[in-house]
Amino acid sequence: AQTVTQSQPEMSVQEAETVTLSCTYDTSESDYYLFWYKQPPSRQMILVIRQEAYKQQNATENRFSVNFQKAAKSFSLKISDSQLGDAAMYFCAYKRSEKLVFGKGTKLTVNP
Amino acid sequence: DAGVIQSPRHEVTEMGQEVTLRCKPISGHDYLFWYRQTMMRGLELLIYFNNNVPIDDSGMPEDRFSAKMPNASFSTLKIQPSEPRDSAVYFCASSLWGLSSYNEQFFGPGTRLTVL
């Protein structure tokens, strides 16, 4: 079974600085998708960024980018110019067919 | 579009009572998912449907849990009888196959269930 590991239960960053959240996963498949979701205190799950495994180019969405290392099965999220509104739980997720498998999450605190 | 709608947002019940959680997916979506979120186990997929048919219920914890999707616009997750360890946030999500290459799942706001 696929597993997703987020080794940092909590992280903090100063406003306007850059932070990287780590994620590793285990799979024997070659075709899959990876996601980062944000969950603010409102509980709403918000898709931040996605990566197709067959694409070598790292995905970027404004201040959010990923470092996808397929051979190492690593998928880290970099948040640049951190803002107070970025404070939330961040979940890494793996998807093959229609099933999403989530990591346990990283709680990000942004300090003013 | 209103997004995925879940009701109730909060539910407090006593052990042994029946609990029914409700979900209305985004109109036109053909996949519906039920997830459970707890501190100990994180976010877990319980069951998912395609075109109202249950496809994979391997995540349903035990026979006390059941889920139905009588039509394309409504699904229920029922717990009977409820136990304190069922306390969690339950999310419903929906997606449309082919909308994109990765078929994004759109989540509802969740139902926070507390079983006393």
mmCIF file of C-alpha atoms in Angstrom:
data_model
loop_
_atom_site.group_PDB
_atom_site.id
_atom_site.type_symbol
_atom_site.label_atom_id
_atom_site.label_comp_id
_atom_site.label_asym_id
_atom_site.label_seq_id
_atom_site.Cartn_x
_atom_site.Cartn_y
_atom_site.Cartn_z
ATOM 1 C CA ALA A 1 0.000 0.000 0.000
ATOM 2 C CA GLN A 2 1.092 3.511 -0.707
ATOM 3 C CA THR A 3 2.231 5.622 2.224
ATOM 4 C CA VAL A 4 2.971 9.306 2.556
ATOM 5 C CA THR A 5 5.296 10.639 5.242
ATOM 6 C CA GLN A 6 5.618 14.195 6.451
ATOM 7 C CA SER A 7 8.476 14.228 8.920
ATOM 8 C CA GLN A 8 7.906 17.750 10.257
ATOM 9 C CA PRO A 9 4.863 17.932 12.546
ATOM 10 C CA GLU A 10 5.399 21.677 12.977
ATOM 11 C CA MET A 11 7.329 24.415 11.217
ATOM 12 C CA SER A 12 7.571 28.145 11.686
ATOM 13 C CA VAL A 13 8.702 30.960 9.413
ATOM 14 C CA GLN A 14 9.052 34.699 9.621
ATOM 15 C CA GLU A 15 6.772 36.768 7.462
ATOM 16 C CA ALA A 16 8.342 37.439 4.041
ATOM 17 C CA GLU A 17 10.823 34.583 4.454
ATOM 18 C CA THR A 18 10.932 31.238 2.659
ATOM 19 C CA VAL A 19 10.049 27.866 4.142
ATOM 20 C CA THR A 20 10.213 24.323 2.788
ATOM 21 C CA LEU A 21 7.930 21.512 3.895
ATOM 22 C CA SER A 22 9.077 17.950 3.348
ATOM 23 C CA CYS A 23 7.183 14.951 2.031
ATOM 24 C CA THR A 24 8.234 11.470 1.015
ATOM 25 C CA TYR A 25 6.082 8.688 -0.332
ATOM 26 C CA ASP A 26 6.320 5.031 -1.069
ATOM 27 C CA THR A 27 4.947 3.470 -4.244
ATOM 28 C CA SER A 28 5.841 0.913 -6.842
ATOM 29 C CA GLU A 29 3.839 2.710 -9.509
ATOM 30 C CA SER A 30 5.327 4.953 -12.178
ATOM 31 C CA ASP A 31 2.224 6.961 -13.073
ATOM 32 C CA TYR A 32 0.588 8.952 -10.297
ATOM 33 C CA TYR A 33 -0.117 12.453 -9.045
ATOM 34 C CA LEU A 34 1.090 14.359 -6.015
ATOM 35 C CA PHE A 35 -0.623 17.239 -4.272
ATOM 36 C CA TRP A 36 -0.205 19.721 -1.489
ATOM 37 C CA TYR A 37 -3.381 20.761 0.320
ATOM 38 C CA LYS A 38 -3.760 23.591 2.794
ATOM 39 C CA GLN A 39 -6.175 23.387 5.718
ATOM 40 C CA PRO A 40 -6.647 26.662 7.587
ATOM 41 C CA PRO A 41 -8.509 26.830 10.925
ATOM 42 C CA SER A 42 -11.774 26.984 8.978
ATOM 43 C CA ARG A 43 -11.158 23.260 8.174
ATOM 44 C CA GLN A 44 -11.666 23.792 4.449
ATOM 45 C CA MET A 45 -9.253 21.688 2.358
ATOM 46 C CA ILE A 46 -7.712 23.870 -0.348
ATOM 47 C CA LEU A 47 -5.589 22.546 -3.189
ATOM 48 C CA VAL A 48 -2.311 24.461 -3.293
ATOM 49 C CA ILE A 49 -0.320 22.758 -6.030
ATOM 50 C CA ARG A 50 -0.129 19.502 -7.971
ATOM 51 C CA GLN A 51 2.508 17.513 -9.819
ATOM 52 C CA GLU A 52 2.122 14.817 -12.446
ATOM 53 C CA ALA A 53 4.736 12.106 -11.949
ATOM 54 C CA TYR A 54 5.462 11.873 -15.672
ATOM 55 C CA LYS A 55 6.485 15.533 -15.801
ATOM 56 C CA GLN A 56 10.067 16.295 -14.893
ATOM 57 C CA GLN A 57 9.470 20.027 -14.589
ATOM 58 C CA ASN A 58 8.643 21.154 -11.084
ATOM 59 C CA ALA A 59 5.215 22.748 -10.666
ATOM 60 C CA THR A 60 4.897 26.387 -9.647
ATOM 61 C CA GLU A 61 1.868 28.400 -8.525
ATOM 62 C CA ASN A 62 2.741 31.989 -7.688
ATOM 63 C CA ARG A 63 4.646 31.881 -4.370
ATOM 64 C CA PHE A 64 4.340 28.092 -4.106
ATOM 65 C CA SER A 65 6.678 25.679 -5.829
ATOM 66 C CA VAL A 66 7.654 22.058 -5.452
ATOM 67 C CA ASN A 67 10.866 20.093 -5.656
ATOM 68 C CA PHE A 68 9.869 16.751 -7.135
ATOM 69 C CA GLN A 69 12.530 14.048 -6.997
ATOM 70 C CA LYS A 70 10.916 10.950 -8.489
ATOM 71 C CA ALA A 71 13.785 8.554 -7.916
ATOM 72 C CA ALA A 72 14.046 9.616 -4.298
ATOM 73 C CA LYS A 73 10.239 9.651 -3.947
ATOM 74 C CA SER A 74 10.407 13.118 -2.487
ATOM 75 C CA PHE A 75 7.972 15.987 -2.991
ATOM 76 C CA SER A 76 8.735 19.113 -0.967
ATOM 77 C CA LEU A 77 6.781 22.369 -0.965
ATOM 78 C CA LYS A 78 8.516 25.730 -0.935
ATOM 79 C CA ILE A 79 6.599 28.822 0.113
ATOM 80 C CA SER A 80 8.317 32.075 -0.803
ATOM 81 C CA ASP A 81 7.586 35.503 0.680
ATOM 82 C CA SER A 82 5.501 33.886 3.445
ATOM 83 C CA GLN A 83 2.355 35.727 4.459
ATOM 84 C CA LEU A 84 0.290 35.580 7.631
ATOM 85 C CA GLY A 85 -2.485 33.961 5.626
ATOM 86 C CA ASP A 86 -0.231 31.016 4.844
ATOM 87 C CA ALA A 87 -0.531 29.801 8.431
ATOM 88 C CA ALA A 88 -2.329 26.464 8.270
ATOM 89 C CA MET A 89 -1.917 22.701 8.259
ATOM 90 C CA TYR A 90 -0.343 21.478 5.040
ATOM 91 C CA PHE A 91 -0.983 17.980 3.772
ATOM 92 C CA CYS A 92 0.952 16.128 1.146
ATOM 93 C CA ALA A 93 -1.123 13.616 -0.831
ATOM 94 C CA TYR A 94 -0.514 10.849 -3.353
ATOM 95 C CA LYS A 95 -3.088 9.863 -5.935
ATOM 96 C CA ARG A 96 -3.353 6.906 -8.250
ATOM 97 C CA SER A 97 -6.642 5.988 -9.863
ATOM 98 C CA GLU A 98 -9.124 7.988 -7.808
ATOM 99 C CA LYS A 99 -7.805 7.371 -4.301
ATOM 100 C CA LEU A 100 -6.003 10.080 -2.333
ATOM 101 C CA VAL A 101 -3.571 9.016 0.401
ATOM 102 C CA PHE A 102 -2.602 11.804 2.777
ATOM 103 C CA GLY A 103 0.357 12.405 5.035
ATOM 104 C CA LYS A 104 -0.216 13.357 8.671
ATOM 105 C CA GLY A 105 0.358 17.018 7.966
ATOM 106 C CA THR A 106 2.682 19.848 8.950
ATOM 107 C CA LYS A 107 1.433 22.758 10.995
ATOM 108 C CA LEU A 108 2.915 25.980 9.642
ATOM 109 C CA THR A 109 3.111 29.060 11.840
ATOM 110 C CA VAL A 110 3.953 32.422 10.290
ATOM 111 C CA ASN A 111 5.463 34.924 12.687
ATOM 112 C CA PRO A 112 4.968 38.658 12.043
ATOM 113 C CA ASP B 1 -21.453 26.925 -7.998
ATOM 114 C CA ALA B 2 -22.085 26.383 -4.297
ATOM 115 C CA GLY B 3 -19.376 23.782 -3.952
ATOM 116 C CA VAL B 4 -19.752 20.582 -1.960
ATOM 117 C CA ILE B 5 -22.372 20.982 0.746
ATOM 118 C CA GLN B 6 -22.331 19.016 3.978
ATOM 119 C CA SER B 7 -24.779 18.945 6.824
ATOM 120 C CA PRO B 8 -24.786 19.295 9.692
ATOM 121 C CA ARG B 9 -21.586 21.272 10.307
ATOM 122 C CA HIS B 10 -21.500 20.097 13.891
ATOM 123 C CA GLU B 11 -23.123 17.104 15.524
ATOM 124 C CA VAL B 12 -23.039 16.146 19.177
ATOM 125 C CA THR B 13 -24.622 12.881 20.158
ATOM 126 C CA GLU B 14 -24.519 10.279 22.870
ATOM 127 C CA MET B 15 -22.942 6.885 22.596
ATOM 128 C CA GLY B 16 -25.299 4.352 21.098
ATOM 129 C CA GLN B 17 -27.271 6.833 19.034
ATOM 130 C CA GLU B 18 -27.571 6.722 15.271
ATOM 131 C CA VAL B 19 -25.820 9.498 13.373
ATOM 132 C CA THR B 20 -26.427 10.465 9.743
ATOM 133 C CA LEU B 21 -24.131 12.796 7.867
ATOM 134 C CA ARG B 22 -25.224 14.272 4.554
ATOM 135 C CA CYS B 23 -23.457 15.445 1.446
ATOM 136 C CA LYS B 24 -24.464 17.163 -1.766
ATOM 137 C CA PRO B 25 -21.686 16.984 -4.384
ATOM 138 C CA ILE B 26 -20.997 19.587 -7.011
ATOM 139 C CA SER B 27 -23.554 19.273 -9.772
ATOM 140 C CA GLY B 28 -22.320 17.103 -12.623
ATOM 141 C CA HIS B 29 -19.518 15.451 -10.685
ATOM 142 C CA ASP B 30 -19.486 11.676 -11.017
ATOM 143 C CA TYR B 31 -17.210 10.730 -8.114
ATOM 144 C CA LEU B 32 -18.005 11.155 -4.446
ATOM 145 C CA PHE B 33 -15.678 10.454 -1.548
ATOM 146 C CA TRP B 34 -16.086 10.227 2.222
ATOM 147 C CA TYR B 35 -13.032 10.924 4.411
ATOM 148 C CA ARG B 36 -12.499 10.915 8.161
ATOM 149 C CA GLN B 37 -9.956 13.139 9.912
ATOM 150 C CA THR B 38 -8.633 12.449 13.409
ATOM 151 C CA MET B 39 -5.532 13.564 15.259
ATOM 152 C CA MET B 40 -4.281 10.013 15.603
ATOM 153 C CA ARG B 41 -4.918 8.698 12.093
ATOM 154 C CA GLY B 42 -4.993 11.851 9.993
ATOM 155 C CA LEU B 43 -7.160 11.940 6.858
ATOM 156 C CA GLU B 44 -8.438 8.550 5.752
ATOM 157 C CA LEU B 45 -10.565 7.610 2.778
ATOM 158 C CA LEU B 46 -13.584 5.651 3.969
ATOM 159 C CA ILE B 47 -15.462 4.955 0.748
ATOM 160 C CA TYR B 48 -15.966 6.338 -2.713
ATOM 161 C CA PHE B 49 -18.674 6.146 -5.347
ATOM 162 C CA ASN B 50 -18.662 6.454 -9.107
ATOM 163 C CA ASN B 51 -21.975 7.248 -10.775
ATOM 164 C CA ASN B 52 -23.738 6.442 -7.491
ATOM 165 C CA VAL B 53 -22.165 2.966 -7.246
ATOM 166 C CA PRO B 54 -19.802 2.174 -4.347
ATOM 167 C CA ILE B 55 -16.418 1.329 -5.811
ATOM 168 C CA ASP B 56 -14.148 0.899 -2.814
ATOM 169 C CA ASP B 57 -15.316 0.661 0.788
ATOM 170 C CA SER B 58 -12.140 -0.878 2.156
ATOM 171 C CA GLY B 59 -11.621 2.122 4.420
ATOM 172 C CA MET B 60 -14.915 1.743 6.255
ATOM 173 C CA PRO B 61 -13.852 0.876 9.791
ATOM 174 C CA GLU B 62 -16.553 -1.633 10.690
ATOM 175 C CA ASP B 63 -20.119 -2.706 10.143
ATOM 176 C CA ARG B 64 -21.426 0.160 12.221
ATOM 177 C CA PHE B 65 -20.592 2.427 9.294
ATOM 178 C CA SER B 66 -22.625 2.480 6.099
ATOM 179 C CA ALA B 67 -22.805 4.854 3.155
ATOM 180 C CA LYS B 68 -25.354 5.290 0.416
ATOM 181 C CA MET B 69 -25.748 7.376 -2.687
ATOM 182 C CA PRO B 70 -29.366 7.094 -3.841
ATOM 183 C CA ASN B 71 -28.880 9.654 -6.608
ATOM 184 C CA ALA B 72 -26.254 11.846 -8.199
ATOM 185 C CA SER B 73 -26.924 14.777 -5.903
ATOM 186 C CA PHE B 74 -27.041 13.187 -2.462
ATOM 187 C CA SER B 75 -25.073 10.840 -0.244
ATOM 188 C CA THR B 76 -25.263 9.807 3.391
ATOM 189 C CA LEU B 77 -22.810 8.315 5.848
ATOM 190 C CA LYS B 78 -24.490 6.584 8.746
ATOM 191 C CA ILE B 79 -23.022 5.357 12.002
ATOM 192 C CA GLN B 80 -25.145 3.036 14.076
ATOM 193 C CA PRO B 81 -24.579 2.717 16.951
ATOM 194 C CA SER B 82 -22.119 5.532 17.476
ATOM 195 C CA GLU B 83 -19.162 5.265 19.851
ATOM 196 C CA PRO B 84 -16.854 7.903 21.374
ATOM 197 C CA ARG B 85 -13.990 6.750 19.136
ATOM 198 C CA ASP B 86 -16.041 7.811 16.110
ATOM 199 C CA SER B 87 -15.524 11.437 17.118
ATOM 200 C CA ALA B 88 -13.807 13.094 14.169
ATOM 201 C CA VAL B 89 -14.286 15.498 11.292
ATOM 202 C CA TYR B 90 -15.938 13.823 8.323
ATOM 203 C CA PHE B 91 -15.334 15.287 4.891
ATOM 204 C CA CYS B 92 -17.170 14.714 1.668
ATOM 205 C CA ALA B 93 -15.460 15.463 -1.651
ATOM 206 C CA SER B 94 -16.449 15.197 -5.284
ATOM 207 C CA SER B 95 -14.689 15.173 -8.617
ATOM 208 C CA LEU B 96 -15.424 14.923 -12.314
ATOM 209 C CA TRP B 97 -13.523 12.387 -14.321
ATOM 210 C CA GLY B 98 -11.867 14.005 -17.290
ATOM 211 C CA LEU B 99 -12.230 17.554 -15.987
ATOM 212 C CA SER B 100 -8.457 17.599 -15.873
ATOM 213 C CA SER B 101 -5.711 15.053 -16.122
ATOM 214 C CA TYR B 102 -5.604 14.752 -12.361
ATOM 215 C CA ASN B 103 -9.341 14.982 -11.566
ATOM 216 C CA GLU B 104 -9.172 17.432 -8.678
ATOM 217 C CA GLN B 105 -11.239 16.529 -5.652
ATOM 218 C CA PHE B 106 -13.257 19.394 -4.222
ATOM 219 C CA PHE B 107 -13.864 19.137 -0.504
ATOM 220 C CA GLY B 108 -16.843 20.188 1.546
ATOM 221 C CA PRO B 109 -16.451 22.097 4.818
ATOM 222 C CA GLY B 110 -16.678 18.924 6.904
ATOM 223 C CA THR B 111 -18.906 17.767 9.746
ATOM 224 C CA ARG B 112 -17.406 17.756 13.217
ATOM 225 C CA LEU B 113 -18.892 14.792 15.073
ATOM 226 C CA THR B 114 -18.615 14.464 18.822
ATOM 227 C CA VAL B 115 -19.885 11.288 20.471
ATOM 228 C CA LEU B 116 -20.184 11.577 24.247
#
